[in-house]
Coordinates of C-alpha atoms in Angstrom, one line a residue:
X1 CA 94.1 50.4 99.4
X2 CA 92.0 53.0 100.5
X3 CA 88.3 53.0 100.8
X4 CA 87.0 56.1 101.5
X5 CA 82.8 57.0 101.4
X6 CA 82.0 60.1 99.3
X7 CA 80.1 63.3 100.9
X8 CA 77.1 63.3 100.1
X9 CA 73.4 65.2 100.4
X10 CA 70.5 63.0 101.3
X11 CA 66.7 63.5 99.9
X12 CA 63.8 62.8 102.0
X13 CA 62.0 59.9 99.2
X14 CA 58.3 59.0 99.6
X15 CA 59.7 55.7 98.6
X16 CA 62.6 53.5 98.2
X17 CA 65.2 55.2 95.8
X18 CA 66.6 52.7 93.1
X19 CA 69.7 51.3 94.1
X20 CA 73.3 52.3 92.1
X21 CA 76.6 52.6 93.7
X22 CA 79.5 53.9 91.6
X23 CA 83.2 52.8 92.4
X24 CA 86.3 54.5 91.6
X25 CA 89.4 52.9 89.5
X26 CA 91.3 50.6 92.6
X27 CA 94.2 53.0 92.1
X28 CA 92.6 55.9 93.2
X29 CA 90.2 56.6 96.1
X30 CA 86.8 54.3 96.1
X31 CA 83.4 56.1 96.8
X32 CA 81.2 53.6 97.9
X33 CA 77.4 54.2 97.9
X34 CA 75.4 52.5 100.7
X35 CA 73.7 55.4 100.6
X36 CA 70.2 56.1 99.0
X37 CA 69.1 58.9 97.2
X38 CA 72.2 60.5 97.0
X39 CA 74.1 62.5 94.5
X40 CA 78.4 62.9 94.3
X41 CA 79.1 66.0 93.3
X42 CA 81.4 64.6 90.3
X43 CA 79.8 65.2 86.9
X44 CA 81.1 61.9 85.8
X45 CA 79.3 60.0 88.0
X46 CA 75.4 58.8 88.2
X47 CA 73.9 57.3 91.5
X48 CA 70.6 57.1 93.3
X49 CA 67.7 58.9 92.3
X50 CA 64.3 57.5 93.0
X51 CA 62.0 55.7 90.6
X52 CA 58.7 57.0 89.7
X53 CA 56.3 56.1 92.9
X54 CA 54.0 53.5 91.0
X55 CA 57.0 51.8 90.8
X56 CA 58.2 51.4 94.3
X57 CA 58.2 48.5 96.3
X58 CA 59.1 47.9 100.0
X59 CA 61.5 45.3 100.4
X60 CA 65.1 45.8 102.1
X61 CA 68.2 46.7 99.8
X62 CA 70.7 45.2 102.2
X63 CA 69.3 41.4 101.2
X64 CA 69.3 42.1 97.7
X65 CA 72.0 40.3 95.7
X66 CA 75.0 42.9 94.8
X67 CA 76.5 42.7 91.0
X68 CA 80.0 44.3 90.0
X69 CA 80.8 45.4 86.4
X70 CA 84.2 45.8 85.8
X71 CA 85.7 48.4 83.0
X72 CA 89.1 47.6 82.0
X73 CA 91.1 48.6 79.2
X74 CA 92.8 45.3 77.6
X75 CA 96.3 45.3 75.4
X76 CA 98.2 42.8 73.8
X77 CA 99.7 41.9 76.9
X78 CA 97.9 38.9 78.1
X79 CA 99.4 38.5 81.7
X80 CA 98.8 42.0 82.1
X81 CA 95.0 42.0 81.5
X82 CA 95.0 39.1 83.6
X83 CA 96.6 41.4 86.7
X84 CA 94.4 44.0 86.2
X85 CA 91.2 42.1 85.5
X86 CA 91.8 39.5 88.8
X87 CA 92.6 43.3 91.3
X88 CA 89.2 44.3 90.1
X89 CA 87.3 41.0 90.4
X90 CA 88.6 40.6 94.1
X91 CA 87.8 44.4 95.0
X92 CA 84.3 43.5 93.6
X93 CA 84.6 40.0 96.3
X94 CA 85.8 41.8 98.8
X95 CA 82.8 44.7 98.6
X96 CA 80.3 41.7 98.9
X97 CA 79.5 41.4 95.0
X98 CA 78.3 37.7 93.9
X99 CA 79.1 38.2 90.0
X100 CA 81.5 40.1 88.5
X101 CA 81.2 41.0 84.6
X102 CA 84.0 41.7 82.9
X103 CA 84.3 43.0 79.4
X104 CA 84.5 41.8 75.4
X105 CA 88.3 41.1 74.9
X106 CA 88.6 41.0 78.4
X107 CA 91.6 38.6 77.7
X108 CA 93.7 41.1 75.3
X109 CA 93.1 43.0 72.5
X110 CA 95.4 42.7 69.4
X111 CA 96.6 44.8 66.7
X112 CA 95.3 42.9 63.7
X113 CA 93.7 39.6 62.7
X114 CA 97.0 37.6 63.0
X115 CA 97.9 38.8 66.4
X116 CA 94.2 37.9 67.2
X117 CA 94.6 34.0 65.9
X118 CA 98.6 33.3 67.6
X119 CA 97.0 35.0 71.0
X120 CA 94.1 32.7 71.0
X121 CA 93.7 29.9 73.5
X122 CA 91.0 27.1 73.9
X123 CA 88.7 27.1 76.6
X124 CA 90.9 24.0 78.8
X125 CA 94.0 26.7 78.1
X126 CA 96.2 28.7 81.0
X127 CA 94.5 31.5 80.5
X128 CA 90.7 30.1 81.6
X129 CA 92.2 27.8 84.5
X130 CA 93.5 31.4 85.8
X131 CA 90.1 32.3 86.0
X132 CA 88.8 29.1 86.9
X133 CA 90.8 29.3 89.9
X134 CA 90.2 32.9 90.4
X135 CA 86.2 32.4 91.0
X136 CA 87.3 29.8 93.4
X137 CA 89.7 32.2 95.5
X138 CA 87.3 35.0 95.4
X139 CA 83.8 32.6 96.2
X140 CA 82.0 34.3 93.2
X141 CA 80.6 34.1 90.0
X142 CA 82.5 35.5 86.8
X143 CA 80.7 36.6 83.5
X144 CA 84.1 36.6 81.2
X145 CA 82.2 38.6 78.4
X146 CA 84.5 37.4 75.2
X147 CA 87.6 35.2 75.0
X148 CA 88.9 35.1 71.4
X149 CA 88.7 30.5 72.4
X150 CA 89.7 28.3 69.5
X151 CA 87.6 25.7 69.0
X152 CA 87.1 22.1 68.8
X153 CA 87.2 22.9 64.4
X154 CA 90.6 25.4 64.8
X155 CA 92.9 23.3 63.1
X156 CA 90.0 22.9 60.5
X157 CA 89.1 26.9 59.9
X158 CA 92.5 28.8 61.5
X159 CA 89.7 30.9 63.2
X160 CA 88.3 31.3 66.2
X161 CA 85.0 31.9 68.5
X162 CA 84.3 34.9 70.6
X163 CA 82.8 33.3 73.6
X164 CA 81.0 34.5 76.6
X165 CA 81.9 31.8 79.5
X166 CA 80.0 32.2 82.7
X167 CA 81.8 30.4 85.3
X168 CA 80.2 29.6 89.0
X169 CA 81.8 30.9 92.7
X170 CA 83.9 26.9 92.4
X171 CA 84.8 27.7 88.7
X172 CA 82.9 25.2 87.1
X173 CA 82.2 26.6 83.2
X174 CA 78.0 26.4 83.7
X175 CA 77.5 28.2 80.2
X176 CA 79.5 29.1 76.8
X177 CA 78.1 31.6 74.1
X178 CA 79.4 32.6 71.0
X179 CA 78.8 35.4 69.6
X180 CA 76.2 34.9 66.3
X181 CA 76.3 38.9 65.4
X182 CA 79.5 39.9 63.9
X183 CA 81.2 42.9 63.4
X184 CA 81.4 43.8 60.1
X185 CA 81.3 47.8 59.7
X186 CA 82.9 50.4 58.4
X187 CA 82.1 53.8 60.6
X188 CA 83.3 57.4 59.1
X189 CA 85.9 58.4 61.6
X190 CA 86.0 55.3 63.5
X191 CA 87.6 52.6 61.1
X192 CA 86.5 49.7 59.2
X193 CA 86.0 46.5 61.6
X194 CA 85.7 43.6 60.3
X195 CA 85.3 40.5 63.2
X196 CA 85.0 38.0 60.0
X197 CA 88.3 38.1 59.1
X198 CA 89.2 36.2 62.1
X199 CA 86.3 35.3 64.1
X200 CA 83.1 32.5 63.2
X201 CA 79.7 33.3 64.0
X202 CA 78.2 30.9 66.8
X203 CA 75.9 28.6 66.0
X204 CA 73.0 29.5 68.1
X205 CA 71.6 31.1 71.6
X206 CA 72.2 30.2 75.1
X207 CA 69.4 29.4 77.3
X208 CA 69.4 32.1 80.2
X209 CA 71.2 30.4 83.4
X210 CA 70.2 30.7 86.9
X211 CA 72.7 32.5 88.7
X212 CA 72.8 34.0 92.0
X213 CA 71.5 37.3 90.8
X214 CA 69.1 35.8 88.6
X215 CA 68.6 34.5 85.4
X216 CA 71.0 35.8 82.9
X217 CA 71.0 36.1 79.3
X218 CA 74.0 35.8 76.9
X219 CA 74.9 38.3 74.3
X220 CA 78.0 40.1 73.4
X221 CA 78.6 43.5 72.3
X222 CA 76.8 44.1 68.4
X223 CA 74.4 41.7 69.7
X224 CA 72.7 44.5 71.4
X225 CA 71.5 45.8 67.8
X226 CA 69.1 42.8 67.5
X227 CA 66.7 43.3 69.5
X228 CA 65.1 39.4 68.2
X229 CA 67.8 38.4 70.5
X230 CA 67.2 40.3 73.5
X231 CA 63.4 39.2 72.9
X232 CA 64.2 35.5 72.5
X233 CA 66.2 35.7 76.1
X234 CA 63.3 37.0 78.2
X235 CA 60.7 34.9 76.8
X236 CA 62.7 32.0 77.3
X237 CA 63.0 33.3 81.0
X238 CA 66.4 35.7 81.3
X239 CA 65.5 38.5 83.9
X240 CA 69.3 39.9 83.3
X241 CA 70.8 40.8 79.8
X242 CA 74.4 41.4 79.5
X243 CA 76.0 43.0 76.6
X244 CA 80.0 42.5 77.3
X245 CA 81.4 45.1 74.8
X246 CA 84.1 47.1 73.5
X247 CA 82.6 49.7 71.5
X248 CA 84.5 52.6 69.4
X249 CA 84.4 56.2 69.9
X250 CA 82.0 57.1 67.3
X251 CA 79.4 54.7 67.5
X252 CA 79.6 54.9 71.3
X253 CA 78.2 58.3 71.9
X254 CA 75.6 57.8 69.7
X255 CA 74.4 54.7 70.4
X256 CA 75.8 53.0 73.4
X257 CA 73.6 53.9 76.2
X258 CA 70.3 54.8 74.1
X259 CA 70.9 50.8 72.7
X260 CA 71.2 49.5 76.2
X261 CA 68.2 51.1 77.6
X262 CA 65.4 49.9 74.7
X263 CA 66.8 46.4 75.2
X264 CA 65.8 46.6 78.8
X265 CA 62.3 48.8 78.6
X266 CA 61.3 46.1 75.9
X267 CA 62.2 43.0 77.7
X268 CA 61.5 44.4 81.1
X269 CA 65.0 42.7 82.0
X270 CA 67.8 44.4 83.6
X271 CA 70.9 45.0 81.5
X272 CA 74.4 44.8 82.7
X273 CA 76.8 46.0 80.5
X274 CA 80.6 45.7 81.0
X275 CA 82.6 47.8 78.3
X276 CA 86.6 48.3 77.5
X277 CA 87.3 51.8 77.8
X278 CA 90.4 54.1 76.8
X279 CA 93.5 53.3 74.1
X280 CA 94.5 50.1 73.7
X281 CA 97.4 50.6 71.1
X282 CA 97.9 52.5 68.7
X283 CA 94.7 51.4 66.6
X284 CA 92.2 51.1 68.6
X285 CA 90.1 52.7 71.5
X286 CA 86.8 51.9 73.0
X287 CA 84.5 54.3 74.6
X288 CA 84.0 52.7 77.9
X289 CA 81.0 54.1 80.1
X290 CA 80.1 50.7 81.8
X291 CA 76.5 50.3 82.8
X292 CA 73.5 49.0 84.5
X293 CA 70.3 49.7 83.3
X294 CA 66.8 48.6 85.3
X295 CA 63.8 47.5 84.1
X296 CA 62.5 50.6 84.0
X297 CA 65.1 51.7 81.7
X298 CA 67.2 53.6 83.9
X299 CA 70.9 54.0 84.5
X300 CA 71.4 53.0 88.1
X301 CA 75.2 52.8 87.8
X302 CA 77.8 53.6 85.8
X303 CA 81.8 53.5 86.2
X304 CA 83.7 56.8 85.6
X305 CA 86.0 57.5 83.4
X306 CA 89.0 54.5 83.2
X307 CA 89.9 51.4 84.4
X308 CA 87.1 50.6 88.1
X309 CA 84.0 49.2 88.6
X310 CA 80.7 49.7 89.7
X311 CA 78.3 48.2 91.7
X312 CA 74.0 48.0 91.4
X313 CA 72.1 45.9 93.4
X314 CA 69.6 43.1 91.5
X315 CA 66.1 43.4 93.1
X316 CA 63.6 41.2 91.3
X317 CA 60.7 41.8 93.3
X318 CA 60.4 45.2 91.1
X319 CA 61.1 43.3 88.2
X320 CA 58.1 41.1 88.6
X321 CA 56.0 43.5 89.9
X322 CA 57.1 46.0 86.8
X323 CA 55.9 43.3 84.3
X324 CA 52.8 42.8 86.5
X325 CA 51.9 46.3 86.3
X326 CA 53.1 46.7 82.6
X327 CA 51.9 43.2 81.1
X328 CA 53.3 43.3 77.6
X329 CA 54.7 40.4 77.0
X330 CA 50.6 39.5 77.3
X331 CA 50.1 41.9 75.4
X332 CA 51.8 41.2 71.9
X333 CA 50.0 40.6 68.6
X334 CA 51.8 37.3 67.0
X335 CA 48.7 37.1 64.6
X336 CA 49.9 40.6 62.7
X337 CA 54.0 40.2 62.9
X338 CA 54.8 36.7 64.2
X339 CA 56.3 35.0 67.3
X340 CA 59.7 38.2 66.5
X341 CA 62.2 37.0 69.0
X342 CA 60.9 33.1 69.6
X343 CA 64.1 31.1 69.5
X344 CA 63.6 28.4 66.3
X345 CA 62.8 24.8 67.3

């Protein structure tokens, strides 16, 4: 594999810029970017641009944790999907990431509900075992964004959970979140989606988890349409919200980026969204455009077309400064509209 540094033009900036990095798919030249304020001459990629001056901070970018956001095109072939994901995770580790994010349905995208149920596994099955070994081998944390899980009630329900699994760098399961909002929609031009045909909604939210990159709040795809969830996670201490997804080709261009940026702005969190892309099989395709959004609402890293990964540094001192300068959570008026987003006791 060849690693190449993109040609770039640098700008003289009065303040340190936002930090975003673009990586091309692993089967092509990789464009790595530790060059702040650069513009890469490719229309499909976005890199670092300056923050507003009032938001500037001065901590060294080299000391900030690096995260990798993986973009894949899953199919019904679970072993081939694992091979693709493992290649991206190993590349993320080689580039110095402490945490890699995989999208919803990283394990497989089936052709119909019957195939979904047939291919599903329990958390203690062979596939999760391979990922725990991969995390140990690479020495980094893994966000496995949407595993088709046969839960303890499988024998009774014959349905599964859409489960977001967080592994630490020793391969231990640190947290699991089962998707609470199921996508049962009919979008003209995109085809009907009936997630509830095979999936049970999760019963609860998961408290934010401390990781080397910050405190992560777990969600999945359609959850991003419900700001109450993101507010609940932020008020519980989340610094990074993650929305692993498989957005469609109609809703993607219209809603994907604007929803992610809105969730980042209203919670003053980083938002990390690993996405499925391209055609999975004859019945389904996904929008892609995996990205990282900072707490100011700016996209700081974005995947180009096709499978690959992008990198971003997480600057928690910037997050804290922004929350101090714009203290929206202190200005809320629960006396007028209730405690929107507070988890129920």
